[in-house]
Amino acid sequence: MKDIFAKAFKLLISNGEPLPVIKLSKKRPFKELTERELIQLESQIGAKLFGPVAAGNRREFFNENPSNWIWYEEWTGKDRKKHSTTTRYEVHAEGILKVSEGEPYYFIDGKELENLSMAVQMYHERVMRDIYKRDPSTGKLIN
Amino acid sequence: MPDTHRILQSEDTEVDARFGNRFVDVLKNPENDIKKANDYQEIAIASVDVGRARGEVDRSFPTNAAENLTPKESMRQRIVHFGRMIFEARRYKLDSEFSVSVVTDKPQEELSRDSFDLAA
């Protein structure tokens, strides 16, 4: 199970500490950004799609590659300890497989699939416009 | 390298490059290179490095990747589609400056003499 999420954690967390929020230079946006940094920028948008995150909590939602979407949530429990959960949505021919730590895998359907579909569409629209400066419908540059 | 595509193939040289799902034919004649490249409206590259040669190529986003989704299409298809679009936009951004590897039987010195400048 750990291997499944290794790449996601690598993308999100360095040495166990959250990475600082990336801010783009107005003069040279994206000039030296790595794939990891682009994904982090996307995730900053993805995290806001589902409403505000409570203080002290953390959320990430991003597209890892064409076949995988990652959800990460971190919060402080009543025991005052940090808790986190990572969910990976994998695209398969049979459907969307939900892979969560410590839980059985299953193909999502109904409202859960609908919600993910809507989240992905919102993510696409925001990320294409705000990060890649593309029209989400046509892919053309936005002037 | 599953997402690597051959973009140049001549009698003695093959060049591979990665830029999304697009193919570009680059011939040895610089004038033909540019003409050929400009024939493609959806080229997703900014430059090509071939040996010591370097060419700047007009670029545009692969717009035909944006399919028209209807409400009846499955949610799975929608997730696949948008995931692919995002990934392609990201790869495009990262690949706007990239190098290509040269696979040839020729010695490196001879290859360098054959290098060409696409922007010439």
Tab-separated table of N, CA, C and O in Angstrom, chain B:
chain	number	residue	atom	x	y	z
B	1	MET	N	10.161	4.290	-23.294
B	1	MET	CA	9.698	5.670	-23.411
B	1	MET	C	8.384	5.685	-24.191
B	1	MET	O	8.341	5.977	-25.381
B	2	PRO	N	7.293	5.366	-23.552
B	2	PRO	CA	6.029	5.186	-24.262
B	2	PRO	C	5.499	6.451	-24.922
B	2	PRO	O	4.804	6.370	-25.910
B	3	ASP	N	5.789	7.624	-24.379
B	3	ASP	CA	5.240	8.829	-24.966
B	3	ASP	C	6.294	9.581	-25.775
B	3	ASP	O	6.280	10.781	-25.902
B	4	THR	N	7.215	8.838	-26.298
B	4	THR	CA	8.211	9.429	-27.177
B	4	THR	C	7.838	9.126	-28.613
B	4	THR	O	7.490	8.019	-28.951
B	5	HIS	N	7.930	10.120	-29.438
B	5	HIS	CA	7.538	9.926	-30.822
B	5	HIS	C	8.692	10.278	-31.743
B	5	HIS	O	9.429	11.212	-31.504
B	6	ARG	N	8.793	9.539	-32.785
B	6	ARG	CA	9.821	9.835	-33.772
B	6	ARG	C	9.393	11.044	-34.590
B	6	ARG	O	8.289	11.088	-35.103
B	7	ILE	N	10.240	12.016	-34.663
B	7	ILE	CA	9.860	13.197	-35.442
B	7	ILE	C	10.731	13.368	-36.669
B	7	ILE	O	10.422	14.150	-37.532
B	8	LEU	N	11.815	12.684	-36.729
B	8	LEU	CA	12.655	12.845	-37.909
B	8	LEU	C	13.161	11.483	-38.326
B	8	LEU	O	13.604	10.696	-37.515
B	9	GLN	N	13.087	11.237	-39.568
B	9	GLN	CA	13.645	9.998	-40.068
B	9	GLN	C	14.181	10.248	-41.461
B	9	GLN	O	13.437	10.537	-42.379
B	10	SER	N	15.474	10.166	-41.598
B	10	SER	CA	16.082	10.303	-42.913
B	10	SER	C	16.865	9.026	-43.183
B	10	SER	O	16.710	8.046	-42.480
B	11	GLU	N	17.683	9.057	-44.181
B	11	GLU	CA	18.370	7.827	-44.557
B	11	GLU	C	19.259	7.282	-43.449
B	11	GLU	O	19.400	6.092	-43.273
B	12	ASP	N	19.857	8.178	-42.717
B	12	ASP	CA	20.838	7.702	-41.767
B	12	ASP	C	20.633	8.236	-40.342
B	12	ASP	O	21.425	7.990	-39.470
B	13	THR	N	19.590	8.965	-40.121
B	13	THR	CA	19.416	9.559	-38.796
B	13	THR	C	17.965	9.437	-38.343
B	13	THR	O	17.053	9.648	-39.112
B	14	GLU	N	17.806	9.129	-37.097
B	14	GLU	CA	16.474	9.111	-36.523
B	14	GLU	C	16.501	9.979	-35.276
B	14	GLU	O	17.435	9.933	-34.501
B	15	VAL	N	15.502	10.749	-35.114
B	15	VAL	CA	15.439	11.602	-33.930
B	15	VAL	C	14.110	11.377	-33.232
B	15	VAL	O	13.064	11.339	-33.869
B	16	ASP	N	14.182	11.191	-31.955
B	16	ASP	CA	12.963	11.028	-31.169
B	16	ASP	C	12.729	12.267	-30.327
B	16	ASP	O	13.658	12.892	-29.863
B	17	ALA	N	11.510	12.617	-30.132
B	17	ALA	CA	11.208	13.741	-29.251
B	17	ALA	C	9.883	13.480	-28.552
B	17	ALA	O	9.058	12.725	-29.046
B	18	ARG	N	9.712	14.092	-27.428
B	18	ARG	CA	8.483	13.912	-26.687
B	18	ARG	C	7.746	15.249	-26.610
B	18	ARG	O	8.270	16.226	-26.163
B	19	PHE	N	6.547	15.267	-27.087
B	19	PHE	CA	5.754	16.485	-26.953
B	19	PHE	C	4.294	16.108	-27.057
B	19	PHE	O	3.634	16.277	-28.057
B	20	GLY	N	3.742	15.573	-26.008
B	20	GLY	CA	2.340	15.193	-26.033
B	20	GLY	C	2.093	14.111	-27.055
B	20	GLY	O	2.840	13.151	-27.151
B	21	ASN	N	1.074	14.272	-27.820
B	21	ASN	CA	0.697	13.235	-28.778
B	21	ASN	C	0.957	13.654	-30.215
B	21	ASN	O	0.430	13.072	-31.138
B	22	ARG	N	1.753	14.702	-30.373
B	22	ARG	CA	1.893	15.249	-31.706
B	22	ARG	C	3.107	14.703	-32.437
B	22	ARG	O	4.153	14.413	-31.864
B	23	PHE	N	2.964	14.586	-33.720
B	23	PHE	CA	4.071	14.191	-34.562
B	23	PHE	C	4.466	15.373	-35.443
B	23	PHE	O	3.629	16.095	-35.948
B	24	VAL	N	5.718	15.549	-35.584
B	24	VAL	CA	6.207	16.578	-36.500
B	24	VAL	C	7.274	15.946	-37.367
B	24	VAL	O	8.189	15.300	-36.870
B	25	ASP	N	7.136	16.122	-38.635
B	25	ASP	CA	8.171	15.637	-39.536
B	25	ASP	C	9.175	16.746	-39.740
B	25	ASP	O	8.834	17.843	-40.138
B	26	VAL	N	10.400	16.472	-39.459
B	26	VAL	CA	11.457	17.456	-39.637
B	26	VAL	C	12.450	16.865	-40.612
B	26	VAL	O	13.047	15.838	-40.343
B	27	LEU	N	12.601	17.506	-41.715
B	27	LEU	CA	13.518	17.012	-42.734
B	27	LEU	C	14.844	17.721	-42.625
B	27	LEU	O	15.001	18.699	-41.891
B	28	LYS	N	15.793	17.238	-43.364
B	28	LYS	CA	17.128	17.798	-43.224
B	28	LYS	C	17.257	19.182	-43.847
B	28	LYS	O	18.030	20.002	-43.385
B	29	ASN	N	16.549	19.415	-44.912
B	29	ASN	CA	16.616	20.729	-45.537
B	29	ASN	C	15.946	21.762	-44.626
B	29	ASN	O	14.760	21.651	-44.342
B	30	PRO	N	16.701	22.769	-44.181
B	30	PRO	CA	16.123	23.738	-43.241
B	30	PRO	C	14.863	24.401	-43.762
B	30	PRO	O	13.921	24.619	-43.012
B	31	GLU	N	14.846	24.743	-45.050
B	31	GLU	CA	13.651	25.406	-45.579
B	31	GLU	C	12.451	24.472	-45.506
B	31	GLU	O	11.345	24.865	-45.150
B	32	ASN	N	12.704	23.236	-45.853
B	32	ASN	CA	11.617	22.267	-45.775
B	32	ASN	C	11.187	22.042	-44.336
B	32	ASN	O	10.036	21.779	-44.062
B	33	ASP	N	12.174	22.108	-43.431
B	33	ASP	CA	11.846	21.907	-42.023
B	33	ASP	C	10.785	22.888	-41.566
B	33	ASP	O	9.776	22.539	-40.973
B	34	ILE	N	11.068	24.163	-41.861
B	34	ILE	CA	10.147	25.201	-41.420
B	34	ILE	C	8.818	25.071	-42.138
B	34	ILE	O	7.754	25.131	-41.531
B	35	LYS	N	8.885	24.867	-43.453
B	35	LYS	CA	7.649	24.742	-44.216
B	35	LYS	C	6.827	23.569	-43.705
B	35	LYS	O	5.639	23.675	-43.468
B	36	LYS	N	7.520	22.465	-43.515
B	36	LYS	CA	6.816	21.282	-43.050
B	36	LYS	C	6.212	21.519	-41.671
B	36	LYS	O	5.063	21.173	-41.403
B	37	ALA	N	7.025	22.121	-40.794
B	37	ALA	CA	6.546	22.356	-39.437
B	37	ALA	C	5.343	23.282	-39.433
B	37	ALA	O	4.388	23.082	-38.690
B	38	ASN	N	5.389	24.302	-40.293
B	38	ASN	CA	4.292	25.254	-40.313
B	38	ASN	C	3.019	24.652	-40.890
B	38	ASN	O	1.937	25.211	-40.726
B	39	ASP	N	3.162	23.556	-41.603
B	39	ASP	CA	1.969	22.894	-42.108
B	39	ASP	C	1.134	22.316	-40.972
B	39	ASP	O	-0.049	22.071	-41.118
B	40	TYR	N	1.783	22.079	-39.848
B	40	TYR	CA	1.062	21.536	-38.705
B	40	TYR	C	0.566	22.682	-37.850
B	40	TYR	O	1.338	23.468	-37.340
B	41	GLN	N	-0.717	22.789	-37.711
B	41	GLN	CA	-1.281	23.882	-36.919
B	41	GLN	C	-1.302	23.550	-35.434
B	41	GLN	O	-1.636	24.387	-34.625
B	42	GLU	N	-0.970	22.368	-35.109
B	42	GLU	CA	-1.124	21.967	-33.716
B	42	GLU	C	0.187	21.515	-33.107
B	42	GLU	O	0.228	20.675	-32.230
B	43	ILE	N	1.257	22.068	-33.597
B	43	ILE	CA	2.562	21.679	-33.076
B	43	ILE	C	2.689	22.118	-31.624
B	43	ILE	O	2.387	23.247	-31.280
B	44	ALA	N	3.130	21.236	-30.803
B	44	ALA	CA	3.202	21.540	-29.380
B	44	ALA	C	4.642	21.589	-28.915
B	44	ALA	O	5.002	21.057	-27.881
B	45	ILE	N	5.469	22.196	-29.695
B	45	ILE	CA	6.865	22.313	-29.282
B	45	ILE	C	7.353	23.725	-29.542
B	45	ILE	O	6.820	24.433	-30.380
B	46	ALA	N	8.359	24.111	-28.805
B	46	ALA	CA	8.919	25.441	-28.991
B	46	ALA	C	10.240	25.376	-29.722
B	46	ALA	O	10.606	26.268	-30.460
B	47	SER	N	10.955	24.323	-29.497
B	47	SER	CA	12.263	24.238	-30.123
B	47	SER	C	12.673	22.786	-30.241
B	47	SER	O	12.149	21.916	-29.565
B	48	VAL	N	13.600	22.553	-31.099
B	48	VAL	CA	14.115	21.204	-31.291
B	48	VAL	C	15.633	21.255	-31.248
B	48	VAL	O	16.250	22.081	-31.905
B	49	ASP	N	16.213	20.433	-30.447
B	49	ASP	CA	17.657	20.310	-30.425
B	49	ASP	C	18.034	19.023	-31.126
B	49	ASP	O	17.569	17.955	-30.753
B	50	VAL	N	18.844	19.124	-32.142
B	50	VAL	CA	19.318	17.945	-32.852
B	50	VAL	C	20.830	18.043	-32.912
B	50	VAL	O	21.368	18.859	-33.650
B	51	GLY	N	21.492	17.213	-32.140
B	51	GLY	CA	22.931	17.359	-32.052
B	51	GLY	C	23.249	18.758	-31.562
B	51	GLY	O	22.780	19.174	-30.514
B	52	ARG	N	23.989	19.512	-32.338
B	52	ARG	CA	24.294	20.891	-31.967
B	52	ARG	C	23.301	21.867	-32.590
B	52	ARG	O	23.388	23.063	-32.363
B	53	ALA	N	22.453	21.333	-33.433
B	53	ALA	CA	21.507	22.225	-34.106
B	53	ALA	C	20.362	22.568	-33.172
B	53	ALA	O	20.048	21.855	-32.241
B	54	ARG	N	19.775	23.683	-33.437
B	54	ARG	CA	18.647	24.101	-32.625
B	54	ARG	C	17.667	24.858	-33.510
B	54	ARG	O	18.058	25.701	-34.293
B	55	GLY	N	16.459	24.520	-33.403
B	55	GLY	CA	15.479	25.203	-34.232
B	55	GLY	C	14.312	25.705	-33.416
B	55	GLY	O	13.813	25.013	-32.545
B	56	GLU	N	13.908	26.907	-33.685
B	56	GLU	CA	12.726	27.456	-33.046
B	56	GLU	C	11.535	27.174	-33.948
B	56	GLU	O	11.569	27.477	-35.132
B	57	VAL	N	10.524	26.613	-33.397
B	57	VAL	CA	9.355	26.227	-34.179
B	57	VAL	C	8.137	26.928	-33.619
B	57	VAL	O	7.926	26.947	-32.414
B	58	ASP	N	7.381	27.512	-34.508
B	58	ASP	CA	6.139	28.150	-34.079
B	58	ASP	C	5.283	27.122	-33.369
B	58	ASP	O	5.150	25.995	-33.822
B	59	ARG	N	4.696	27.523	-32.268
B	59	ARG	CA	3.963	26.528	-31.493
B	59	ARG	C	2.536	26.973	-31.218
B	59	ARG	O	2.232	28.139	-31.131
B	60	SER	N	1.717	26.022	-31.081
B	60	SER	CA	0.354	26.280	-30.660
B	60	SER	C	-0.116	25.061	-29.888
B	60	SER	O	0.473	23.997	-29.972
B	61	PHE	N	-1.153	25.250	-29.130
B	61	PHE	CA	-1.625	24.151	-28.307
B	61	PHE	C	-2.405	23.160	-29.160
B	61	PHE	O	-3.069	23.553	-30.118
B	62	PRO	N	-2.313	21.862	-28.863
B	62	PRO	CA	-3.069	20.878	-29.652
B	62	PRO	C	-4.566	20.988	-29.386
B	62	PRO	O	-5.136	20.296	-28.552
B	63	THR	N	-5.184	21.888	-30.107
B	63	THR	CA	-6.573	22.232	-29.795
B	63	THR	C	-7.560	21.111	-30.073
B	63	THR	O	-8.634	21.084	-29.505
B	64	ASN	N	-7.201	20.215	-30.940
B	64	ASN	CA	-8.184	19.174	-31.241
B	64	ASN	C	-8.317	18.169	-30.096
B	64	ASN	O	-9.123	17.267	-30.145
B	65	ALA	N	-7.502	18.346	-29.055
B	65	ALA	CA	-7.632	17.473	-27.892
B	65	ALA	C	-8.927	17.781	-27.138
B	65	ALA	O	-9.392	16.990	-26.341
B	66	ALA	N	-9.494	18.964	-27.372
B	66	ALA	CA	-10.716	19.332	-26.670
B	66	ALA	C	-11.912	18.744	-27.396
B	66	ALA	O	-12.367	19.268	-28.394
B	67	GLU	N	-12.404	17.647	-26.879
B	67	GLU	CA	-13.548	17.009	-27.504
B	67	GLU	C	-14.825	17.680	-26.994
B	67	GLU	O	-14.836	18.286	-25.939
B	68	ASN	N	-15.850	17.565	-27.770
B	68	ASN	CA	-17.128	18.101	-27.331
B	68	ASN	C	-17.871	17.017	-26.565
B	68	ASN	O	-18.328	16.042	-27.138
B	69	LEU	N	-17.961	17.233	-25.288
B	69	LEU	CA	-18.640	16.244	-24.460
B	69	LEU	C	-20.122	16.558	-24.389
B	69	LEU	O	-20.518	17.702	-24.300
B	70	THR	N	-20.922	15.554	-24.454
B	70	THR	CA	-22.361	15.727	-24.304
B	70	THR	C	-22.759	15.200	-22.931
B	70	THR	O	-22.040	14.399	-22.326
B	71	PRO	N	-23.898	15.653	-22.436
B	71	PRO	CA	-24.348	15.198	-21.119
B	71	PRO	C	-24.510	13.682	-21.038
B	71	PRO	O	-24.421	13.108	-19.951
B	72	LYS	N	-24.737	13.093	-22.197
B	72	LYS	CA	-24.978	11.653	-22.186
B	72	LYS	C	-23.699	10.828	-22.053
B	72	LYS	O	-23.747	9.643	-21.763
B	73	GLU	N	-22.610	11.484	-22.306
B	73	GLU	CA	-21.355	10.741	-22.186
B	73	GLU	C	-21.119	10.379	-20.734
B	73	GLU	O	-21.442	11.142	-19.828
B	74	SER	N	-20.489	9.266	-20.574
B	74	SER	CA	-20.351	8.773	-19.199
B	74	SER	C	-19.437	9.663	-18.377
B	74	SER	O	-18.575	10.356	-18.911
B	75	MET	N	-19.635	9.634	-17.087
B	75	MET	CA	-18.796	10.427	-16.190
B	75	MET	C	-17.358	9.926	-16.199
B	75	MET	O	-16.419	10.686	-16.012
B	76	ARG	N	-17.233	8.662	-16.449
B	76	ARG	CA	-15.871	8.137	-16.554
B	76	ARG	C	-15.137	8.774	-17.722
B	76	ARG	O	-13.988	9.185	-17.602
B	77	GLN	N	-15.817	8.835	-18.850
B	77	GLN	CA	-15.202	9.453	-20.022
B	77	GLN	C	-14.826	10.894	-19.750
B	77	GLN	O	-13.802	11.393	-20.199
B	78	ARG	N	-15.680	11.559	-19.006
B	78	ARG	CA	-15.429	12.955	-18.687
B	78	ARG	C	-14.159	13.083	-17.830
B	78	ARG	O	-13.313	13.939	-18.066
B	79	ILE	N	-14.049	12.202	-16.864
B	79	ILE	CA	-12.867	12.231	-15.994
B	79	ILE	C	-11.614	11.929	-16.803
B	79	ILE	O	-10.581	12.583	-16.649
B	80	VAL	N	-11.710	10.966	-17.687
B	80	VAL	CA	-10.571	10.621	-18.539
B	80	VAL	C	-10.201	11.805	-19.425
B	80	VAL	O	-9.032	12.181	-19.552
B	81	HIS	N	-11.201	12.403	-20.009
B	81	HIS	CA	-10.977	13.515	-20.936
B	81	HIS	C	-10.288	14.688	-20.249
B	81	HIS	O	-9.268	15.200	-20.718
B	82	PHE	N	-10.827	15.110	-19.132
B	82	PHE	CA	-10.259	16.276	-18.463
B	82	PHE	C	-8.879	15.958	-17.882
B	82	PHE	O	-8.002	16.824	-17.851
B	83	GLY	N	-8.712	14.747	-17.425
B	83	GLY	CA	-7.396	14.356	-16.941
B	83	GLY	C	-6.352	14.420	-18.033
B	83	GLY	O	-5.224	14.880	-17.830
B	84	ARG	N	-6.744	13.979	-19.196
B	84	ARG	CA	-5.824	13.999	-20.340
B	84	ARG	C	-5.507	15.434	-20.755
B	84	ARG	O	-4.372	15.774	-21.085
B	85	MET	N	-6.527	16.282	-20.736
B	85	MET	CA	-6.318	17.682	-21.110
B	85	MET	C	-5.342	18.375	-20.168
B	85	MET	O	-4.438	19.094	-20.596
B	86	ILE	N	-5.550	18.157	-18.889
B	86	ILE	CA	-4.666	18.779	-17.899
B	86	ILE	C	-3.241	18.250	-18.071
B	86	ILE	O	-2.267	19.012	-18.076
B	87	PHE	N	-3.144	16.967	-18.206
B	87	PHE	CA	-1.818	16.358	-18.332
B	87	PHE	C	-1.108	16.879	-19.573
B	87	PHE	O	0.086	17.183	-19.550
B	88	GLU	N	-1.858	17.005	-20.638
B	88	GLU	CA	-1.261	17.471	-21.889
B	88	GLU	C	-0.825	18.930	-21.773
B	88	GLU	O	0.244	19.314	-22.261
B	89	ALA	N	-1.651	19.741	-21.118
B	89	ALA	CA	-1.278	21.151	-20.923
B	89	ALA	C	-0.009	21.246	-20.069
B	89	ALA	O	0.874	22.062	-20.328
B	90	ARG	N	0.072	20.399	-19.078
B	90	ARG	CA	1.254	20.402	-18.202
B	90	ARG	C	2.486	19.941	-18.968
B	90	ARG	O	3.555	20.539	-18.872
B	91	ARG	N	2.315	18.869	-19.721
B	91	ARG	CA	3.459	18.369	-20.492
B	91	ARG	C	3.896	19.398	-21.533
B	91	ARG	O	5.083	19.581	-21.794
B	92	TYR	N	2.927	20.051	-22.103
B	92	TYR	CA	3.242	21.077	-23.094
B	92	TYR	C	4.090	22.163	-22.459
B	92	TYR	O	5.075	22.623	-23.033
B	93	LYS	N	3.684	22.574	-21.263
B	93	LYS	CA	4.438	23.612	-20.569
B	93	LYS	C	5.857	23.147	-20.279
B	93	LYS	O	6.831	23.884	-20.473
B	94	LEU	N	5.976	21.913	-19.851
B	94	LEU	CA	7.297	21.392	-19.501
B	94	LEU	C	8.140	21.114	-20.738
B	94	LEU	O	9.363	21.216	-20.698
B	95	ASP	N	7.479	20.761	-21.821
B	95	ASP	CA	8.208	20.386	-23.030
B	95	ASP	C	8.479	21.563	-23.951
B	95	ASP	O	9.034	21.385	-25.033
B	96	SER	N	8.097	22.752	-23.542
B	96	SER	CA	8.300	23.890	-24.426
B	96	SER	C	9.781	24.118	-24.680
B	96	SER	O	10.162	24.732	-25.653
B	97	GLU	N	10.609	23.619	-23.795
B	97	GLU	CA	12.053	23.588	-24.037
B	97	GLU	C	12.489	22.160	-23.787
B	97	GLU	O	12.380	21.665	-22.685
B	98	PHE	N	12.907	21.476	-24.797
B	98	PHE	CA	13.321	20.098	-24.576
B	98	PHE	C	14.393	19.699	-25.568
B	98	PHE	O	14.629	20.360	-26.573
B	99	SER	N	15.038	18.605	-25.256
B	99	SER	CA	16.072	18.082	-26.131
B	99	SER	C	15.600	16.767	-26.726
B	99	SER	O	14.769	16.082	-26.167
B	100	VAL	N	16.133	16.442	-27.849
B	100	VAL	CA	15.811	15.166	-28.457
B	100	VAL	C	17.085	14.343	-28.564
B	100	VAL	O	18.170	14.875	-28.699
B	101	SER	N	16.921	13.057	-28.489
B	101	SER	CA	18.080	12.195	-28.599
B	101	SER	C	18.267	11.783	-30.050
B	101	SER	O	17.315	11.674	-30.811
B	102	VAL	N	19.479	11.569	-30.414
B	102	VAL	CA	19.800	11.199	-31.791
B	102	VAL	C	20.256	9.750	-31.810
B	102	VAL	O	21.135	9.354	-31.060
B	103	VAL	N	19.606	8.958	-32.629
B	103	VAL	CA	19.968	7.561	-32.767
B	103	VAL	C	20.515	7.368	-34.162
B	103	VAL	O	19.807	7.529	-35.145
B	104	THR	N	21.778	7.045	-34.273
B	104	THR	CA	22.402	6.935	-35.588
B	104	THR	C	23.615	6.035	-35.510
B	104	THR	O	24.187	5.827	-34.445
B	105	ASP	N	23.979	5.508	-36.642
B	105	ASP	CA	25.196	4.709	-36.721
B	105	ASP	C	26.411	5.576	-37.010
B	105	ASP	O	27.540	5.120	-36.952
B	106	LYS	N	26.170	6.828	-37.339
B	106	LYS	CA	27.274	7.708	-37.694
B	106	LYS	C	28.091	8.085	-36.467
B	106	LYS	O	27.538	8.219	-35.369
B	107	PRO	N	29.415	8.310	-36.664
B	107	PRO	CA	30.214	8.845	-35.567
B	107	PRO	C	29.695	10.223	-35.167
B	107	PRO	O	29.127	10.933	-35.987
B	108	GLN	N	29.910	10.606	-33.909
B	108	GLN	CA	29.395	11.871	-33.403
B	108	GLN	C	29.943	13.058	-34.193
B	108	GLN	O	29.227	14.026	-34.459
B	109	GLU	N	31.253	12.957	-34.604
B	109	GLU	CA	31.855	14.081	-35.316
B	109	GLU	C	31.145	14.312	-36.641
B	109	GLU	O	30.823	15.433	-37.029
B	110	GLU	N	30.865	13.195	-37.334
B	110	GLU	CA	30.197	13.303	-38.623
B	110	GLU	C	28.784	13.841	-38.454
B	110	GLU	O	28.296	14.632	-39.246
B	111	LEU	N	28.141	13.409	-37.376
B	111	LEU	CA	26.784	13.878	-37.106
B	111	LEU	C	26.775	15.381	-36.875
B	111	LEU	O	25.895	16.093	-37.357
B	112	SER	N	27.777	15.861	-36.160
B	112	SER	CA	27.832	17.295	-35.878
B	112	SER	C	27.960	18.103	-37.156
B	112	SER	O	27.397	19.161	-37.293
B	113	ARG	N	28.754	17.569	-38.110
B	113	ARG	CA	28.908	18.290	-39.364
B	113	ARG	C	27.587	18.346	-40.117
B	113	ARG	O	27.322	19.258	-40.872
B	114	ASP	N	26.759	17.335	-39.889
B	114	ASP	CA	25.482	17.274	-40.589
B	114	ASP	C	24.398	18.072	-39.889
B	114	ASP	O	23.270	18.151	-40.353
B	115	SER	N	24.766	18.616	-38.732
B	115	SER	CA	23.735	19.305	-37.968
B	115	SER	C	23.232	20.522	-38.740
B	115	SER	O	23.928	21.089	-39.566
B	116	PHE	N	22.051	20.920	-38.461
B	116	PHE	CA	21.451	22.003	-39.207
B	116	PHE	C	20.676	22.904	-38.256
B	116	PHE	O	20.340	22.530	-37.153
B	117	ASP	N	20.431	24.087	-38.727
B	117	ASP	CA	19.720	25.051	-37.914
B	117	ASP	C	18.338	25.262	-38.505
B	117	ASP	O	18.191	25.816	-39.575
B	118	LEU	N	17.347	24.817	-37.820
B	118	LEU	CA	15.979	24.917	-38.352
B	118	LEU	C	15.527	26.354	-38.483
B	118	LEU	O	14.649	26.671	-39.260
B	119	ALA	N	16.150	27.222	-37.686
B	119	ALA	CA	15.723	28.619	-37.719
B	119	ALA	C	16.424	29.399	-38.813
B	119	ALA	O	16.140	30.568	-39.013
B	120	ALA	N	17.345	28.744	-39.507
B	120	ALA	CA	18.122	29.475	-40.518
B	120	ALA	C	17.225	29.964	-41.644
B	120	ALA	O	16.237	29.320	-41.966
